[in-house]
Amino acid sequence: MSNLEYRDRPEPSNSTDDVFTQEMMDSLPQIETPPPKEVSLEAYVKQEVEKAIRQTRLLYQSQLDEALEEVSVLEKRLKKATPSPEKVERSRTALEKPENFSGDKKKYRAFRESLLLHFEDDAVYFKDNRKKISFVLSFMKDGEAAAFRTDWLENRVDAQQLGPDITHTYGSWPYFADKMEERFKDSFEKETAKNEILTLKQGNETAKAFFERFEEKKRWAGYTNRINKEFLISLLRRNMNKPLVDRVIYGGHIPRDYQEWKRELI
């Protein structure tokens, strides 16, 4: 073999040394990104910060997705466990509908008493305060009462748009009733009733019809059968038709209290 041929032949490698070298390289800690040179340090820091932000966002999004999934599962379970509220319809009633209220303060008490009769007659339906309020507003179509209804509805819409809970204000019957009293209650009602009952005559009406008017005035005036017994009896004897009163007086039994007089006169 010539020197030229020997030179061109590759030198045989030592396989044992190669294996050892590779093992040493594998045992060294891996560096994902080698530290940059000083000129690219700012870009490197920015890259690592953005990378950390992306990883954090992915982590938060993953946790949020898991939480939303748990909420969805709980909502489905709750819907299955909670029955839908039963819809309550108005029951039939023998009561006449309240008369439309125009805002006349002299008619306010009668209007309110008519409403209360309906609430008592169908207590299940009117357990919902909103239904009570809507029922009352449906009879406020004219005059000052119509203005009150408009104010109430507009204020309720404004309150709902602001976002607060209106359960104790525009969704509350006591709150509505107080506002209605402030607007329509006759502050002189009691004194007016006291004056009217003094001159309330029976005339051509029946005793039953007279007592309906008499007891309405009595109630508005604040008189009671026990405390004002003598005064009320004196009014009956003076203001009811004389033949009817004489029949009771000379009938052999003088009534002892207001209720007895009422029974005998009717």
GROMACS .gro file of C-alpha atoms in nm:
model
  266
    1MET     CA    1   0.000   0.000   0.000
    2SER     CA    2   0.139   0.337  -0.094
    3ASN     CA    3   0.150   0.635   0.140
    4LEU     CA    4  -0.112   0.810  -0.072
    5GLU     CA    5  -0.357   0.523  -0.039
    6TYR     CA    6  -0.310   0.506   0.338
    7ARG     CA    7  -0.372   0.874   0.374
    8ASP     CA    8  -0.706   0.858   0.191
    9ARG     CA    9  -0.841   0.568   0.398
   10PRO     CA   10  -1.052   0.681   0.698
   11GLU     CA   11  -0.911   0.618   1.037
   12PRO     CA   12  -1.115   0.355   1.221
   13SER     CA   13  -1.321   0.504   1.508
   14ASN     CA   14  -1.311   0.382   1.861
   15SER     CA   15  -1.676   0.286   1.934
   16THR     CA   16  -1.621   0.271   2.311
   17ASP     CA   17  -1.504   0.633   2.326
   18ASP     CA   18  -1.800   0.750   2.118
   19VAL     CA   19  -2.054   0.585   2.350
   20PHE     CA   20  -1.890   0.735   2.658
   21THR     CA   21  -1.890   1.082   2.507
   22GLN     CA   22  -2.259   1.058   2.415
   23GLU     CA   23  -2.353   0.946   2.767
   24MET     CA   24  -2.168   1.242   2.914
   25MET     CA   25  -2.353   1.481   2.685
   26ASP     CA   26  -2.688   1.328   2.777
   27SER     CA   27  -2.620   1.365   3.148
   28LEU     CA   28  -2.572   1.741   3.123
   29PRO     CA   29  -2.878   1.965   3.202
   30GLN     CA   30  -3.069   2.067   2.894
   31ILE     CA   31  -3.092   2.437   2.814
   32GLU     CA   32  -3.402   2.516   2.612
   33THR     CA   33  -3.282   2.853   2.498
   34PRO     CA   34  -2.922   2.945   2.545
   35PRO     CA   35  -2.864   3.277   2.716
   36PRO     CA   36  -2.850   3.545   2.455
   37LYS     CA   37  -2.574   3.778   2.392
   38GLU     CA   38  -2.587   4.115   2.563
   39VAL     CA   39  -2.718   4.289   2.253
   40SER     CA   40  -3.034   4.073   2.244
   41LEU     CA   41  -3.104   4.062   2.623
   42GLU     CA   42  -3.398   4.302   2.606
   43ALA     CA   43  -3.567   4.102   2.331
   44TYR     CA   44  -3.507   3.780   2.524
   45VAL     CA   45  -3.665   3.919   2.844
   46LYS     CA   46  -3.965   4.048   2.650
   47GLN     CA   47  -4.009   3.710   2.483
   48GLU     CA   48  -3.998   3.524   2.815
   49VAL     CA   49  -4.246   3.765   2.979
   50GLU     CA   50  -4.492   3.725   2.693
   51LYS     CA   51  -4.450   3.350   2.713
   52ALA     CA   52  -4.524   3.354   3.088
   53ILE     CA   53  -4.833   3.571   3.030
   54ARG     CA   54  -4.966   3.332   2.766
   55GLN     CA   55  -4.915   3.034   2.996
   56THR     CA   56  -5.090   3.215   3.284
   57ARG     CA   57  -5.385   3.307   3.063
   58LEU     CA   58  -5.417   2.951   2.942
   59LEU     CA   59  -5.413   2.831   3.303
   60TYR     CA   60  -5.681   3.080   3.411
   61GLN     CA   61  -5.896   3.001   3.107
   62SER     CA   62  -5.871   2.632   3.184
   63GLN     CA   63  -5.976   2.690   3.545
   64LEU     CA   64  -6.261   2.917   3.433
   65ASP     CA   65  -6.388   2.658   3.187
   66GLU     CA   66  -6.387   2.395   3.461
   67ALA     CA   67  -6.577   2.626   3.698
   68LEU     CA   68  -6.837   2.710   3.432
   69GLU     CA   69  -6.885   2.344   3.359
   70GLU     CA   70  -6.946   2.277   3.730
   71VAL     CA   71  -7.199   2.561   3.745
   72SER     CA   72  -7.379   2.427   3.438
   73VAL     CA   73  -7.403   2.082   3.594
   74LEU     CA   74  -7.538   2.227   3.921
   75GLU     CA   75  -7.797   2.436   3.736
   76LYS     CA   76  -7.923   2.131   3.550
   77ARG     CA   77  -7.951   1.938   3.876
   78LEU     CA   78  -8.132   2.229   4.040
   79LYS     CA   79  -8.385   2.254   3.756
   80LYS     CA   80  -8.459   1.885   3.789
   81ALA     CA   81  -8.494   1.908   4.167
   82THR     CA   82  -8.704   2.230   4.178
   83PRO     CA   83  -9.055   2.208   4.032
   84SER     CA   84  -9.188   2.503   3.833
   85PRO     CA   85  -9.407   2.738   4.040
   86GLU     CA   86  -9.775   2.664   4.001
   87LYS     CA   87  -9.966   2.930   3.811
   88VAL     CA   88 -10.252   3.064   4.020
   89GLU     CA   89 -10.568   3.181   3.845
   90ARG     CA   90 -10.842   3.396   3.995
   91SER     CA   91 -11.133   3.205   4.137
   92ARG     CA   92 -11.488   3.300   4.050
   93THR     CA   93 -11.650   3.543   4.289
   94ALA     CA   94 -11.998   3.671   4.360
   95LEU     CA   95 -11.857   4.012   4.447
   96GLU     CA   96 -11.918   4.303   4.215
   97LYS     CA   97 -11.613   4.465   4.063
   98PRO     CA   98 -11.501   4.784   4.236
   99GLU     CA   99 -11.622   5.100   4.067
  100ASN     CA  100 -11.365   5.292   3.867
  101PHE     CA  101 -11.193   5.542   4.094
  102SER     CA  102 -11.132   5.895   3.965
  103GLY     CA  103 -10.941   6.024   4.266
  104ASP     CA  104 -11.238   6.178   4.449
  105LYS     CA  105 -11.129   6.174   4.813
  106LYS     CA  106 -11.487   6.140   4.933
  107LYS     CA  107 -11.514   5.810   4.747
  108TYR     CA  108 -11.169   5.679   4.836
  109ARG     CA  109 -11.263   5.487   5.150
  110ALA     CA  110 -11.547   5.305   4.975
  111PHE     CA  111 -11.312   5.219   4.689
  112ARG     CA  112 -11.047   5.085   4.925
  113GLU     CA  113 -11.298   4.878   5.123
  114SER     CA  114 -11.425   4.722   4.800
  115LEU     CA  115 -11.067   4.626   4.713
  116LEU     CA  116 -11.012   4.467   5.054
  117LEU     CA  117 -11.325   4.256   5.009
  118HIS     CA  118 -11.180   4.113   4.686
  119PHE     CA  119 -10.843   4.047   4.850
  120GLU     CA  120 -11.013   3.851   5.129
  121ASP     CA  121 -11.244   3.668   4.889
  122ASP     CA  122 -10.952   3.534   4.681
  123ALA     CA  123 -10.661   3.532   4.927
  124VAL     CA  124 -10.461   3.270   4.734
  125TYR     CA  125 -10.452   3.470   4.412
  126PHE     CA  126 -10.385   3.801   4.583
  127LYS     CA  127 -10.104   3.659   4.793
  128ASP     CA  128  -9.879   3.798   4.518
  129ASN     CA  129  -9.830   4.169   4.591
  130ARG     CA  130  -9.782   4.248   4.223
  131LYS     CA  131 -10.128   4.112   4.142
  132LYS     CA  132 -10.281   4.325   4.416
  133ILE     CA  133 -10.117   4.638   4.280
  134SER     CA  134 -10.211   4.562   3.919
  135PHE     CA  135 -10.570   4.492   4.023
  136VAL     CA  136 -10.600   4.830   4.194
  137LEU     CA  137 -10.437   5.022   3.909
  138SER     CA  138 -10.679   4.865   3.660
  139PHE     CA  139 -10.961   5.070   3.820
  140MET     CA  140 -10.771   5.400   3.811
  141LYS     CA  141 -10.868   5.526   3.467
  142ASP     CA  142 -10.976   5.886   3.513
  143GLY     CA  143 -10.881   6.211   3.677
  144GLU     CA  144 -10.631   6.228   3.961
  145ALA     CA  145 -10.631   5.849   3.995
  146ALA     CA  146 -10.514   5.807   3.634
  147ALA     CA  147 -10.230   6.052   3.703
  148PHE     CA  148 -10.134   5.849   4.010
  149ARG     CA  149 -10.128   5.530   3.803
  150THR     CA  150  -9.905   5.691   3.538
  151ASP     CA  151  -9.665   5.824   3.801
  152TRP     CA  152  -9.645   5.486   3.970
  153LEU     CA  153  -9.574   5.292   3.651
  154GLU     CA  154  -9.313   5.539   3.527
  155ASN     CA  155  -9.134   5.548   3.863
  156ARG     CA  156  -9.135   5.169   3.877
  157VAL     CA  157  -8.974   5.145   3.532
  158ASP     CA  158  -8.710   5.401   3.632
  159ALA     CA  159  -8.633   5.208   3.951
  160GLN     CA  160  -8.597   4.881   3.761
  161GLN     CA  161  -8.357   5.038   3.511
  162LEU     CA  162  -8.133   5.160   3.793
  163GLY     CA  163  -8.095   4.801   3.905
  164PRO     CA  164  -8.188   4.802   4.276
  165ASP     CA  165  -8.420   4.541   4.422
  166ILE     CA  166  -8.775   4.682   4.415
  167THR     CA  167  -8.926   4.405   4.628
  168HIS     CA  168  -8.974   4.640   4.923
  169THR     CA  169  -9.076   4.944   4.720
  170TYR     CA  170  -9.251   4.919   4.384
  171GLY     CA  171  -9.311   4.547   4.434
  172SER     CA  172  -9.458   4.587   4.783
  173TRP     CA  173  -9.828   4.619   4.863
  174PRO     CA  174  -9.773   4.805   5.195
  175TYR     CA  175  -9.554   5.058   5.012
  176PHE     CA  176  -9.818   5.101   4.741
  177ALA     CA  177 -10.100   5.131   4.996
  178ASP     CA  178  -9.910   5.401   5.187
  179LYS     CA  179  -9.859   5.601   4.866
  180MET     CA  180 -10.227   5.564   4.782
  181GLU     CA  181 -10.328   5.684   5.130
  182GLU     CA  182 -10.100   5.988   5.101
  183ARG     CA  183 -10.255   6.082   4.768
  184PHE     CA  184 -10.627   6.017   4.820
  185LYS     CA  185 -10.715   5.995   5.190
  186ASP     CA  186 -10.939   6.278   5.302
  187SER     CA  187 -10.769   6.438   5.602
  188PHE     CA  188 -11.106   6.585   5.709
  189GLU     CA  189 -11.296   6.261   5.660
  190LYS     CA  190 -11.353   6.194   6.029
  191GLU     CA  191 -11.494   6.538   6.104
  192THR     CA  192 -11.705   6.530   5.790
  193ALA     CA  193 -11.854   6.193   5.887
  194LYS     CA  194 -11.933   6.318   6.238
  195ASN     CA  195 -12.129   6.607   6.092
  196GLU     CA  196 -12.308   6.397   5.830
  197ILE     CA  197 -12.425   6.128   6.072
  198LEU     CA  198 -12.605   6.390   6.282
  199THR     CA  199 -12.841   6.478   5.997
  200LEU     CA  200 -12.867   6.139   5.825
  201LYS     CA  201 -13.242   6.076   5.783
  202GLN     CA  202 -13.419   5.755   5.680
  203GLY     CA  203 -13.675   5.921   5.456
  204ASN     CA  204 -13.830   5.685   5.199
  205GLU     CA  205 -13.561   5.418   5.212
  206THR     CA  206 -13.590   5.089   5.400
  207ALA     CA  207 -13.445   5.045   5.747
  208LYS     CA  208 -13.184   4.808   5.604
  209ALA     CA  209 -13.069   5.063   5.346
  210PHE     CA  210 -13.057   5.332   5.614
  211PHE     CA  211 -12.837   5.119   5.839
  212GLU     CA  212 -12.594   5.057   5.554
  213ARG     CA  213 -12.537   5.431   5.521
  214PHE     CA  214 -12.553   5.494   5.895
  215GLU     CA  215 -12.290   5.232   5.980
  216GLU     CA  216 -12.062   5.354   5.705
  217LYS     CA  217 -12.069   5.705   5.854
  218LYS     CA  218 -12.035   5.560   6.203
  219ARG     CA  219 -11.721   5.374   6.101
  220TRP     CA  220 -11.568   5.674   5.928
  221ALA     CA  221 -11.642   5.894   6.227
  222GLY     CA  222 -11.466   5.648   6.457
  223TYR     CA  223 -11.769   5.565   6.671
  224THR     CA  224 -11.803   5.219   6.830
  225ASN     CA  225 -12.109   5.034   6.955
  226ARG     CA  226 -11.967   4.992   7.305
  227ILE     CA  227 -11.808   5.330   7.375
  228ASN     CA  228 -12.067   5.544   7.193
  229LYS     CA  229 -12.373   5.329   7.263
  230GLU     CA  230 -12.602   5.596   7.412
  231PHE     CA  231 -12.514   5.854   7.149
  232LEU     CA  232 -12.574   5.614   6.859
  233ILE     CA  233 -12.908   5.498   6.999
  234SER     CA  234 -13.019   5.860   7.037
  235LEU     CA  235 -12.935   5.920   6.670
  236LEU     CA  236 -13.142   5.618   6.562
  237ARG     CA  237 -13.444   5.730   6.765
  238ARG     CA  238 -13.422   6.083   6.625
  239ASN     CA  239 -13.333   6.019   6.261
  240MET     CA  240 -13.530   5.706   6.171
  241ASN     CA  241 -13.898   5.728   6.079
  242LYS     CA  242 -14.110   5.793   6.389
  243PRO     CA  243 -14.372   5.517   6.333
  244LEU     CA  244 -14.093   5.259   6.316
  245VAL     CA  245 -13.927   5.389   6.631
  246ASP     CA  246 -14.260   5.407   6.819
  247ARG     CA  247 -14.334   5.046   6.726
  248VAL     CA  248 -14.014   4.938   6.901
  249ILE     CA  249 -14.063   5.162   7.204
  250TYR     CA  250 -14.423   5.056   7.264
  251GLY     CA  251 -14.370   4.696   7.170
  252GLY     CA  252 -14.320   4.589   7.530
  253HIS     CA  253 -13.941   4.547   7.517
  254ILE     CA  254 -13.697   4.836   7.510
  255PRO     CA  255 -13.369   4.727   7.348
  256ARG     CA  256 -13.067   4.751   7.579
  257ASP     CA  257 -12.788   4.823   7.331
  258TYR     CA  258 -12.720   4.933   6.975
  259GLN     CA  259 -12.729   4.584   6.821
  260GLU     CA  260 -13.071   4.511   6.977
  261TRP     CA  261 -13.206   4.839   6.843
  262LYS     CA  262 -13.075   4.753   6.499
  263ARG     CA  263 -13.242   4.409   6.501
  264GLU     CA  264 -13.577   4.549   6.618
  265LEU     CA  265 -13.577   4.835   6.369
  266ILE     CA  266 -13.489   4.618   6.070
   0.00000   0.00000   0.00000
